[in-house]
Coordinates of C-alpha atoms and ligand atoms in Angstrom, one line a residue:
M1 CA -83.3 -42.6 59.0
G2 CA -86.3 -42.9 56.8
L3 CA -88.1 -41.9 53.7
I4 CA -87.7 -38.3 52.8
F5 CA -90.5 -35.8 52.8
W6 CA -91.0 -35.3 49.1
S7 CA -91.7 -38.9 48.2
H8 CA -95.4 -38.6 48.4
L9 CA -97.7 -35.9 49.4
V10 CA -96.8 -32.2 49.3
I11 CA -99.0 -30.2 51.5
L12 CA -99.5 -26.7 50.4
S13 CA -99.4 -24.4 53.3
C14 CA -97.9 -21.0 52.3
A15 CA -101.4 -19.5 51.8
T16 CA -101.8 -19.4 55.6
L17 CA -98.8 -17.2 56.0
T18 CA -100.4 -14.2 54.3
S19 CA -103.4 -13.7 52.1
S20 CA -101.2 -12.9 49.0
V21 CA -102.3 -14.5 45.7
Q22 CA -100.8 -17.7 44.6
I23 CA -99.9 -18.6 41.1
P24 CA -102.9 -20.4 39.7
I25 CA -102.3 -23.9 38.4
Q26 CA -103.5 -24.2 34.9
A27 CA -104.9 -27.0 32.9
P28 CA -102.5 -29.3 31.0
T29 CA -101.4 -28.0 27.7
T30 CA -100.3 -31.1 25.8
P31 CA -101.7 -34.6 25.8
P32 CA -99.4 -37.1 27.4
N33 CA -96.6 -38.6 25.3
S34 CA -97.9 -37.1 22.1
K35 CA -95.5 -35.4 19.8
S36 CA -97.3 -32.1 19.7
T37 CA -97.7 -30.6 16.3
M38 CA -98.9 -27.4 17.9
P39 CA -96.2 -24.8 18.8
E40 CA -94.7 -25.5 22.2
I41 CA -96.3 -23.4 24.9
W42 CA -93.9 -21.6 27.2
D43 CA -96.2 -20.6 30.0
F44 CA -94.6 -20.6 33.5
N45 CA -98.0 -21.7 34.9
A46 CA -98.6 -24.7 32.7
T47 CA -97.8 -27.8 34.7
P48 CA -97.4 -31.3 33.2
S49 CA -100.6 -33.3 32.6
L50 CA -101.8 -35.3 35.5
N51 CA -101.7 -38.5 33.4
S52 CA -98.3 -37.7 31.9
T53 CA -95.8 -40.5 32.4
N54 CA -92.8 -38.8 30.9
H55 CA -91.1 -38.3 34.3
L56 CA -91.7 -42.1 35.0
I57 CA -90.3 -43.1 31.6
F58 CA -87.3 -40.8 32.2
D59 CA -86.7 -42.3 35.6
T60 CA -87.3 -46.0 34.7
V61 CA -85.2 -45.8 31.6
G62 CA -82.4 -43.9 33.5
S63 CA -82.5 -46.6 36.1
L64 CA -82.4 -49.8 34.0
A65 CA -80.2 -52.5 35.5
Q66 CA -79.6 -50.4 38.6
H67 CA -80.4 -52.1 41.9
W68 CA -81.4 -49.2 44.1
T69 CA -84.3 -47.8 42.0
N70 CA -85.5 -51.2 41.0
T71 CA -85.6 -52.2 44.7
R72 CA -87.5 -49.1 45.6
Y73 CA -90.0 -49.7 42.8
R74 CA -90.4 -53.5 42.6
N75 CA -93.0 -53.6 39.8
G76 CA -91.2 -53.4 36.5
H77 CA -92.5 -51.4 33.6
T78 CA -89.8 -51.9 31.0
V79 CA -88.9 -54.8 28.7
V80 CA -85.5 -54.4 26.9
P81 CA -83.5 -56.7 24.6
G82 CA -79.9 -56.9 25.4
T83 CA -76.7 -58.9 24.8
V84 CA -74.2 -60.5 27.1
P85 CA -70.7 -60.0 25.5
I86 CA -68.3 -62.7 24.7
G87 CA -65.9 -63.5 27.6
T88 CA -68.4 -62.6 30.4
L89 CA -68.4 -65.0 33.3
L90 CA -71.6 -66.3 34.8
Y91 CA -72.2 -68.5 37.8
H92 CA -74.5 -71.3 38.9
G93 CA -74.7 -72.9 42.4
T94 CA -76.4 -76.2 43.0
D95 CA -76.4 -79.5 44.8
Q96 CA -76.0 -81.4 41.5
P97 CA -72.7 -82.5 40.1
E98 CA -74.1 -82.4 36.6
V99 CA -74.4 -79.4 34.3
P100 CA -78.1 -78.6 33.8
T101 CA -79.7 -80.0 30.7
E102 CA -82.8 -77.9 30.9
P103 CA -83.2 -74.2 31.4
D104 CA -81.8 -73.0 34.8
W105 CA -80.8 -69.8 36.7
I106 CA -77.3 -68.3 36.6
A107 CA -76.0 -65.3 38.5
T108 CA -73.8 -62.4 37.3
D109 CA -72.0 -62.4 40.7
P110 CA -70.6 -65.6 42.3
D111 CA -71.7 -64.3 45.7
H112 CA -75.3 -64.7 44.6
S113 CA -74.9 -68.2 43.1
Y114 CA -73.0 -69.4 46.1
V115 CA -76.2 -69.0 48.2
F116 CA -77.5 -71.8 46.1
C117 CA -74.4 -74.0 46.4
R118 CA -75.8 -76.7 48.7
T119 CA -75.2 -80.2 49.8
S120 CA -77.7 -82.6 48.4
S121 CA -79.7 -84.2 51.2
A122 CA -79.4 -87.6 49.3
S123 CA -75.6 -87.6 49.1
G124 CA -74.9 -86.7 52.7
N125 CA -72.2 -84.1 53.4
S126 CA -70.2 -84.2 50.2
G127 CA -69.8 -80.5 49.4
C128 CA -71.8 -78.4 47.0
W129 CA -71.4 -77.6 43.3
H130 CA -70.4 -74.3 41.8
L131 CA -70.3 -73.9 38.0
T132 CA -68.6 -71.0 36.2
L133 CA -69.5 -70.4 32.6
V134 CA -68.0 -68.1 30.0
V135 CA -70.0 -66.6 27.2
T136 CA -68.6 -67.7 23.8
R137 CA -70.8 -65.7 21.5
P138 CA -73.0 -62.7 22.3
L139 CA -76.0 -64.1 24.2
R140 CA -79.4 -62.6 23.3
V141 CA -81.4 -61.9 26.4
L142 CA -84.6 -60.0 27.3
Y143 CA -84.5 -57.9 30.5
F144 CA -87.4 -57.3 32.8
D145 CA -86.8 -54.3 35.1
G146 CA -88.1 -54.0 38.7
T147 CA -87.4 -56.6 41.3
S148 CA -88.5 -59.1 38.7
A149 CA -87.1 -62.2 40.3
A150 CA -89.0 -61.6 43.6
K151 CA -91.5 -64.4 44.1
M152 CA -94.1 -62.0 45.3
Q153 CA -97.7 -61.2 44.4
G154 CA -98.4 -57.6 43.8
G155 CA -96.8 -56.9 40.5
T156 CA -93.1 -57.9 40.4
M157 CA -93.8 -60.6 37.9
D158 CA -96.5 -58.9 35.8
S159 CA -94.3 -58.1 32.8
Q160 CA -93.0 -61.7 32.6
D161 CA -96.5 -63.1 32.9
I162 CA -97.8 -60.8 30.2
T163 CA -94.8 -61.7 27.9
V164 CA -95.2 -65.4 28.2
W165 CA -98.9 -66.0 29.1
G166 CA -100.6 -62.8 27.8
Q167 CA -101.9 -62.0 31.3
V168 CA -101.0 -61.7 34.9
K169 CA -101.0 -65.2 36.6
P170 CA -100.7 -64.7 40.4
E171 CA -101.4 -68.5 40.9
W172 CA -98.1 -69.2 39.2
T173 CA -96.0 -66.8 41.2
W174 CA -94.0 -69.7 42.7
N175 CA -94.1 -71.9 39.6
E176 CA -90.6 -70.9 38.5
R177 CA -90.0 -74.1 36.6
K178 CA -93.0 -73.6 34.4
R179 CA -92.1 -69.9 34.0
I180 CA -88.6 -70.5 32.8
N181 CA -89.6 -73.4 30.5
D182 CA -92.4 -71.4 29.0
L183 CA -90.2 -68.3 28.6
C184 CA -87.5 -70.2 26.9
E185 CA -90.0 -72.0 24.7
W186 CA -91.6 -68.7 23.7
G187 CA -88.2 -67.0 23.1
R188 CA -86.9 -69.6 20.8
K189 CA -88.5 -68.2 17.7
F190 CA -86.6 -64.9 18.4
G191 CA -83.3 -66.6 19.1
L192 CA -83.4 -65.6 22.7
D193 CA -80.8 -67.3 24.9
G194 CA -82.2 -66.1 28.2
F195 CA -83.9 -63.5 30.4
M196 CA -82.4 -61.1 32.9
R197 CA -84.1 -60.4 36.2
M198 CA -83.2 -58.9 39.6
E199 CA -83.7 -59.9 43.2
M200 CA -80.9 -59.3 45.8
D201 CA -78.6 -59.3 42.8
F202 CA -79.0 -59.8 39.0
E203 CA -79.6 -63.2 37.4
I204 CA -80.2 -64.7 34.0
M205 CA -82.6 -67.5 33.2
L206 CA -80.4 -69.4 30.8
C207 CA -82.2 -71.6 28.3
N208 CA -79.4 -73.8 27.1
F209 CA -76.2 -74.5 29.0
A210 CA -74.7 -76.1 25.9
N211 CA -75.2 -73.3 23.5
G212 CA -73.2 -70.0 23.6
V213 CA -71.5 -70.8 26.9
E214 CA -68.6 -73.0 27.9
I215 CA -67.6 -74.4 31.2
V216 CA -64.7 -72.6 32.9
S217 CA -64.8 -74.6 36.1
H218 CA -67.2 -76.9 37.9
L219 CA -66.0 -77.2 41.4
N220 CA -67.1 -79.3 44.3
L221 CA -66.9 -76.6 47.0
D222 CA -67.0 -76.5 50.7
P223 CA -70.5 -75.2 51.4
G224 CA -69.3 -74.0 54.8
K225 CA -70.3 -76.4 57.5
D226 CA -72.4 -73.8 59.2
A227 CA -73.6 -72.0 56.2
H228 CA -76.5 -74.2 55.3
P229 CA -77.4 -75.4 58.8
A230 CA -79.7 -78.2 59.6
G231 CA -80.3 -76.9 63.1
L232 CA -80.5 -73.4 64.3
D233 CA -77.7 -72.8 66.7
L234 CA -76.3 -69.3 67.0
L235 CA -73.1 -70.1 65.2
S236 CA -74.8 -71.4 62.1
L237 CA -77.1 -68.5 62.1
S238 CA -74.2 -66.1 61.9
A239 CA -72.7 -68.0 59.0
T240 CA -76.0 -67.8 57.2
Y241 CA -76.0 -64.1 57.7
V242 CA -72.5 -63.8 56.2
L243 CA -73.6 -65.7 53.2
Q244 CA -76.7 -63.7 52.7
Y245 CA -74.9 -60.4 53.4
R246 CA -72.4 -61.2 50.7
S247 CA -75.1 -61.6 48.1
I248 CA -76.8 -58.4 49.2
E249 CA -73.5 -56.6 49.1
A250 CA -72.8 -57.8 45.5
G251 CA -76.3 -56.6 44.5
G252 CA -75.3 -53.2 46.0
W253 CA -72.3 -52.9 43.7
H254 CA -74.9 -52.3 40.9
N255 CA -77.0 -49.8 42.9
T256 CA -76.4 -46.7 40.8
Y257 CA -75.7 -45.7 37.3
P258 CA -74.5 -47.5 35.2
G259 CA -75.7 -50.5 37.2
E260 CA -75.2 -54.1 36.0
T261 CA -73.2 -53.6 32.8
R262 CA -72.6 -57.2 32.0
V263 CA -75.7 -57.1 29.9
K264 CA -75.7 -54.4 27.2
L265 CA -79.2 -53.1 26.9
D266 CA -80.5 -51.9 23.6
L267 CA -82.5 -48.8 24.5
N268 CA -83.4 -48.3 20.9
R269 CA -85.7 -51.3 21.1
L270 CA -87.1 -51.0 24.6
I271 CA -90.8 -51.2 25.4
S272 CA -92.2 -49.2 28.3
F273 CA -95.6 -49.9 29.9
Y274 CA -95.6 -46.2 30.7
D275 CA -96.0 -45.6 27.0
T276 CA -99.6 -44.2 27.1
N277 CA -100.0 -44.3 23.3
L278 CA -99.3 -48.0 23.2
F279 CA -101.1 -49.0 26.5
P280 CA -104.0 -46.6 27.1
S281 CA -105.7 -49.1 29.4
L282 CA -103.0 -48.6 32.0
V283 CA -103.6 -44.9 32.1
F284 CA -107.0 -45.8 33.5
A285 CA -105.6 -48.5 35.8
R286 CA -103.0 -46.1 37.3
F287 CA -105.3 -43.1 37.7
G288 CA -105.2 -41.9 41.2
Q289 CA -102.6 -44.5 42.2
E290 CA -99.3 -43.7 43.7
R291 CA -96.3 -44.8 41.7
W292 CA -95.5 -47.5 44.3
K293 CA -98.8 -49.2 43.4
H294 CA -98.4 -49.1 39.6
R295 CA -98.6 -52.5 38.0
L296 CA -99.7 -54.1 34.8
Q297 CA -102.7 -56.1 36.0
G298 CA -105.1 -53.6 34.4
L299 CA -103.7 -54.1 30.9
N300 CA -106.7 -55.0 28.7
A301 CA -106.8 -57.6 26.0
V302 CA -106.3 -55.1 23.2
D303 CA -103.2 -53.6 24.8
S304 CA -101.9 -57.0 25.6
K305 CA -102.1 -57.8 21.9
T306 CA -100.3 -54.5 21.1
F307 CA -97.6 -55.6 23.5
Q308 CA -97.1 -58.9 21.7
A309 CA -97.0 -57.2 18.4
K310 CA -94.5 -54.7 19.7
L311 CA -92.3 -57.4 21.2
Q312 CA -92.4 -59.2 17.9
E313 CA -91.3 -56.0 16.2
V314 CA -88.4 -55.2 18.5
L315 CA -87.1 -58.7 18.7
T316 CA -87.0 -59.1 15.0
Q317 CA -85.6 -55.6 14.4
S318 CA -82.0 -55.3 13.3
D319 CA -79.6 -54.7 16.2
D320 CA -78.3 -51.5 14.5
A321 CA -81.7 -49.9 14.2
G322 CA -81.6 -46.4 15.7
S323 CA -79.9 -43.0 15.6
G324 CA -76.8 -43.7 17.6
V325 CA -77.7 -41.3 20.4
D326 CA -76.5 -42.5 23.8
W327 CA -79.8 -42.1 25.7
S328 CA -78.8 -43.3 29.1
T329 CA -75.8 -40.9 29.1
L330 CA -78.1 -38.1 28.0
I331 CA -80.6 -38.9 30.8
H332 CA -77.8 -38.9 33.4
V333 CA -76.4 -35.6 32.1
V334 CA -79.7 -34.1 33.1
V335 CA -79.9 -36.0 36.4
D336 CA -76.3 -35.0 37.3
R337 CA -77.0 -31.4 36.4
Y338 CA -79.9 -31.0 38.7
A339 CA -80.1 -33.7 41.4
E340 CA -77.7 -32.2 43.9
R341 CA -78.5 -28.6 43.1
L342 CA -82.2 -29.1 43.6
E343 CA -81.5 -30.8 46.9
I344 CA -79.4 -27.9 48.0
L345 CA -81.9 -25.4 46.8
H346 CA -84.5 -27.1 49.0
Y347 CA -82.1 -27.0 51.9
L348 CA -81.5 -23.3 51.4
L349 CA -85.2 -22.5 51.1
N350 CA -85.9 -24.5 54.2
T351 CA -83.3 -22.4 56.2
T352 CA -84.0 -19.0 54.8
S353 CA -84.9 -16.5 57.5
T354 CA -82.9 -13.3 56.7
A355 CA -82.6 -11.0 53.7
E356 CA -79.0 -12.2 53.2
H357 CA -80.4 -15.8 53.0
V358 CA -82.8 -14.6 50.3
K359 CA -79.9 -13.3 48.3
R360 CA -78.1 -16.6 48.7
V361 CA -81.1 -18.5 47.4
Q362 CA -81.4 -16.2 44.4
G363 CA -77.7 -16.6 43.6
H364 CA -78.0 -20.4 43.8
I365 CA -81.0 -20.4 41.5
R366 CA -79.3 -18.1 39.1
S367 CA -76.2 -20.3 38.9
M368 CA -78.4 -23.2 37.9
V369 CA -79.6 -21.5 34.8
V370 CA -76.8 -19.0 34.2
Q371 CA -75.8 -20.5 30.9
H372 CA -79.2 -19.5 29.4
I373 CA -79.3 -15.9 30.6
L374 CA -78.4 -13.7 27.7
Y375 CA -76.4 -10.5 28.3
T376 CA -79.2 -8.5 26.6
Y377 CA -82.1 -9.8 28.7
T378 CA -84.2 -7.0 30.0
P379 CA -86.6 -7.7 32.9
S380 CA -89.8 -5.9 32.5
P381 CA -91.7 -6.1 35.8
E382 CA -94.8 -4.6 34.0
S383 CA -95.5 -7.9 32.3
T384 CA -97.7 -10.1 34.5
N385 CA -96.5 -13.4 33.0
Y386 CA -92.7 -13.1 33.0
S387 CA -92.7 -13.0 29.1
W388 CA -89.3 -11.4 29.2
A389 CA -87.9 -14.6 30.8
V390 CA -89.4 -17.0 28.3
P391 CA -86.3 -17.1 26.1
V392 CA -84.3 -18.3 29.2
Y393 CA -87.0 -20.9 30.0
E394 CA -87.1 -22.1 26.4
H395 CA -83.3 -22.3 26.0
C396 CA -82.9 -24.0 29.3
A397 CA -85.6 -26.6 28.5
T398 CA -84.5 -27.5 25.0
T399 CA -80.7 -27.3 25.3
H400 CA -80.1 -31.0 25.6
T401 CA -82.5 -32.2 22.9
R402 CA -82.9 -29.4 20.4
Y403 CA -80.4 -30.8 17.9
I404 CA -81.8 -34.3 18.1
S405 CA -85.4 -33.3 17.6
S406 CA -84.8 -30.7 14.9
S407 CA -82.3 -32.5 12.7
P408 CA -84.4 -34.1 9.9
S409 CA -81.8 -36.8 9.2
L410 CA -81.4 -37.7 12.8
S411 CA -85.2 -37.6 13.6
A412 CA -85.8 -39.9 10.6
R413 CA -83.6 -42.5 12.2
L414 CA -85.2 -42.5 15.6
T415 CA -87.0 -45.8 16.5
S416 CA -90.3 -45.4 18.3
S417 CA -88.6 -46.4 21.5
E418 CA -86.1 -43.5 21.0
S419 CA -88.9 -41.1 20.3
L420 CA -90.5 -42.1 23.6
I421 CA -87.2 -41.5 25.5
L422 CA -86.6 -38.3 23.7
H423 CA -90.0 -37.0 24.6
S424 CA -89.5 -37.9 28.2
I425 CA -86.2 -36.0 28.3
Q426 CA -87.9 -33.0 26.7
E427 CA -90.8 -32.9 29.2
V428 CA -88.6 -33.5 32.2
S429 CA -86.2 -30.8 31.1
K430 CA -89.1 -28.5 30.4
E431 CA -90.6 -29.0 33.9
I432 CA -87.3 -28.4 35.7
C433 CA -86.7 -25.2 33.7
R434 CA -90.3 -24.0 34.2
V435 CA -89.9 -24.2 37.9
V436 CA -86.3 -23.0 38.3
V437 CA -86.4 -20.2 35.7
G438 CA -89.8 -19.2 37.0
M439 CA -88.4 -18.7 40.5
W440 CA -85.3 -16.9 39.1
A441 CA -87.5 -14.5 37.1
R442 CA -89.7 -13.8 40.1
G443 CA -86.7 -13.1 42.2
V444 CA -85.3 -10.7 39.6
E445 CA -88.5 -8.8 39.6
L446 CA -88.6 -8.7 43.4
G447 CA -85.0 -7.4 43.5
F448 CA -83.5 -10.4 45.3
D449 CA -80.4 -10.1 43.2
T450 CA -79.6 -6.7 44.4
I451 CA -80.2 -7.0 48.1
P452 CA -77.2 -5.2 49.5
T453 CA -74.7 -7.1 51.6
S454 CA -74.6 -5.3 54.9
P455 CA -74.6 -6.1 58.5
S456 CA -78.3 -5.3 58.5
S457 CA -79.2 -7.8 55.7
S458 CA -77.7 -10.7 57.6
S459 CA -80.0 -10.2 60.5
E460 CA -82.9 -8.4 58.9
K461 CA -86.1 -10.5 59.3
L462 CA -88.2 -11.2 56.2
D463 CA -91.1 -9.1 55.4
P464 CA -94.4 -11.1 55.1
G465 CA -94.4 -10.9 51.3
T466 CA -90.8 -12.2 50.9
A467 CA -91.5 -14.9 53.5
T468 CA -94.5 -16.1 51.4
T469 CA -92.5 -16.1 48.3
I470 CA -89.8 -18.2 49.9
C471 CA -92.4 -20.6 51.3
Q472 CA -94.0 -20.9 47.9
W473 CA -90.6 -21.6 46.3
K474 CA -90.0 -24.3 48.9
E475 CA -93.3 -25.9 48.0
R476 CA -92.6 -25.6 44.3
T477 CA -89.2 -27.2 44.7
E478 CA -90.7 -30.0 46.8
A479 CA -93.4 -30.6 44.2
L480 CA -90.8 -30.7 41.4
M481 CA -88.7 -33.2 43.4
A482 CA -91.8 -35.3 44.2
W483 CA -92.7 -35.3 40.5
L484 CA -89.2 -36.2 39.4
D485 CA -88.9 -38.8 42.2
W486 CA -85.3 -39.6 41.6
S487 CA -83.9 -42.3 43.7
V488 CA -80.6 -40.4 44.3
W489 CA -82.5 -38.5 46.9
V490 CA -83.5 -41.6 48.8
R491 CA -80.7 -42.3 51.3
C492 CA -80.1 -43.2 54.9
R493 CA -80.4 -40.1 57.1
P494 CA -78.3 -39.7 59.1
E495 CA -75.6 -41.3 57.0
C496 CA -74.5 -44.8 58.0
G497 CA -71.3 -45.4 60.0
Y498 CA -68.2 -46.8 58.4
E499 CA -69.0 -50.4 59.5
E500 CA -72.5 -50.1 57.9
I501 CA -74.1 -49.8 54.5
C502 CA -77.4 -48.2 53.6
Y503 CA -79.7 -51.0 52.7
L504 CA -83.0 -50.9 50.9
P505 CA -84.9 -54.0 52.1
T506 CA -85.5 -56.4 49.2
W507 CA -87.1 -59.8 48.8
P508 CA -86.6 -62.2 50.5
F509 CA -84.6 -60.3 53.1
L510 CA -87.2 -57.7 53.6
D511 CA -86.4 -57.1 57.2
G512 CA -82.7 -56.5 56.8
P513 CA -80.8 -57.2 60.0
D514 CA -83.7 -59.1 61.4
W515 CA -83.7 -61.5 58.5
P516 CA -85.6 -64.6 59.4
P517 CA -83.1 -67.4 59.5
L518 CA -83.2 -70.0 56.8
P519 CA -84.5 -73.1 58.6
G520 CA -82.9 -75.7 56.4
P521 CA -81.0 -76.5 53.3
D522 CA -84.0 -76.0 51.1
V523 CA -83.8 -72.3 50.5
D524 CA -86.9 -72.3 48.2
E525 CA -88.9 -73.9 50.9
A526 CA -87.7 -71.3 53.4
R527 CA -88.5 -68.6 51.0
T528 CA -92.0 -69.8 50.7
Q529 CA -92.3 -69.5 54.4
L530 CA -90.8 -66.1 54.4
S531 CA -92.8 -64.5 51.7
G532 CA -95.5 -66.9 50.9
E533 CA -99.0 -66.0 49.9
G534 CA -100.1 -65.9 53.5
G535 CA -98.4 -62.7 54.7
E536 CA -98.9 -60.6 51.6
E537 CA -99.8 -57.4 53.5
G538 CA -96.6 -57.1 55.4
L539 CA -94.6 -57.7 52.2
H540 CA -96.1 -54.7 50.5
V541 CA -94.7 -52.2 52.9
R542 CA -92.7 -49.7 51.0
P543 CA -89.0 -50.3 51.4
I544 CA -87.3 -47.8 53.7
P545 CA -83.6 -47.4 53.6
K546 CA -81.7 -48.4 56.8
C547 CA -78.2 -48.9 57.9
I548 CA -77.1 -52.6 58.3
R549 CA -73.6 -53.8 59.3
R550 CA -71.1 -54.6 56.6
V551 CA -68.6 -56.3 58.9
E552 CA -69.2 -59.0 61.4
P553 CA -71.3 -59.4 63.5
F554 CA -73.9 -59.1 60.7
G555 CA -77.5 -58.7 61.1
F556 CA -77.9 -58.5 64.8
Ligands
LIG601 C1 -106.5 -39.0 33.2 O1 -107.0 -40.3 33.1 C2 -108.2 -40.5 33.6 C3 -108.5 -42.1 33.5 O2 -108.3 -42.5 32.2 C4 -109.3 -39.7 32.9 O3 -110.5 -40.0 33.4 C5 -108.9 -38.3 33.0 O4 -109.8 -37.5 32.2 C6 -107.5 -38.0 32.5 N1 -107.1 -36.6 32.8 C7 -106.4 -35.9 32.0 C8 -106.1 -34.5 32.5 O5 -106.0 -36.3 30.9
LIG602 C1 -86.3 -28.1 57.3 O1 -86.1 -27.4 58.5 C2 -86.7 -28.0 59.6 C3 -86.6 -27.0 60.8 O2 -85.3 -26.5 60.9 C4 -86.0 -29.3 59.9 O3 -86.6 -29.9 61.0 C5 -86.2 -30.2 58.7 O4 -85.5 -31.4 58.9 C6 -85.7 -29.5 57.5 N1 -86.0 -30.3 56.3 C7 -85.0 -30.6 55.4 C8 -85.5 -31.5 54.4 O5 -83.9 -30.2 55.5
LIG603 C1 -97.7 -12.2 28.3 O1 -98.1 -10.8 28.4 C2 -97.7 -10.1 27.3 C3 -98.1 -8.7 27.5 O2 -97.7 -8.3 28.8 C4 -98.5 -10.6 26.1 O3 -98.1 -9.9 24.9 C5 -98.2 -12.1 25.9 O4 -99.0 -12.7 24.9 C6 -98.5 -12.9 27.2 N1 -98.0 -14.2 27.0 C7 -98.7 -15.3 27.5 C8 -98.1 -16.6 27.3 O5 -99.8 -15.2 28.0

């Protein structure tokens, strides 16, 4: 098990195979995120700009409210208004028999809130309190993506800090009471009822328990004698693990698209800190940093003001602003179309050692773009730049967005958030098609399509030129997958057994099966010990998926 090879560095090595010339990497052709007024350039050698964030916008927008990607990249970059529909149930666990009269936290899954259903130390062992609420009118909330409820330094809370305090406040990482009070106070002028965040599962910081929600039940529950242990005998430990596992399991229900759907996000009004036009100071802050390290601390005062103005704009914008395009579906159409096929392409390239394998690779690549290959296409190997294949490239790259971007009436209705998303889909599609169609065209010219199927081709070793081409294709596929960085490719390898799930460690259970036990009923106190300011280094280890048990015995 472990992180896959293409997450980070791609080491180019094919040059050592032979001395044949590699395709030169050319300078970027379009400035990042700008709607180019110049004609689109269809050059198979033109890679995306180094500072381009379109692939990151594509992936973060496509991953909103999904647990897996937002656990993998804890530091959120997107702020999105949303609504919780009427009739939705929400849960609150506590040691108090009273309904909160000030802002407090509610969970979307009762497995999450039950972790906080505790016996008050003052009242002795008299059960714990679990409140179920129902939404009686659409609740207006603001969602912070990433693992935004993780009380960690290092970036998980940046977007909240900037929203409410105008700057990152590491000293208030644990000041959750101040945070929720200030957020609710700030949000009142926009009619916000709460804020959605994520930790092991999703939660909402609800500003007013008497407005927009009604009590369905308020039960005095059995907290489980052993579930919130005073001492640390083995039995109580195991009960604690059950409780914690159930909340992790519930979070996992929202791992992949469409994720947590109890909050309807309005993508037409989202703000992305990867928008390089709005927040140029972050381009500088991110420069040379891996995605894992991206955060918002480097936002300068000017860009922070821009963010406040933009928030004001989207929170006062009419709910029905926008074109009506279903952006998250469109993003997932592209992801579905290529995710598995690219992974298989990489596998095939990694196992190609005979002429017949080469033919198989070429067939796979061709099938990925076959809907764009016109009957009348005529390869002309004399051209040095594959110009004969440009129509295939162009059609492949624009097929999903051409209508939206060229229809004047539709373009006129796009909000600026929609234009940002549209541009990200355009650039991601373009880069996929540049690489895939580029390989296909090269293979056509090299005659890979027409390798005869014969006993000899199934054993025939590759000549050095072909071996170099295959090696280069493998590198190009790895580079593309590293650039796209889709979380669907991050899995437990080998796959987990039936009694296990694949778990991406998340705060506060960063160690999975070796979860440190909660030493007492005061979970917050325990959390401080688990992830307090002291041990920051260890906490910033990149999450690596691992198999943990889903049936007893848990954890160990
Ligand atoms: C990328 O951003 C850095 C930092 O702002 C800048 O120095 C560099 O020139 C930019 N590179 C490109 C290709 O735009
Ligand atoms: C590629 O092939 C090598 C050698 O067969 C193997 O060890 C490696 O796991 C393969 N990589 C992938 C991603 O399949
Ligand atoms: C590709 O080469 C052809 C001639 O072979 C030339 O007419 C065309 O302008 C070139 N295209 C690019 C993008 O360089």
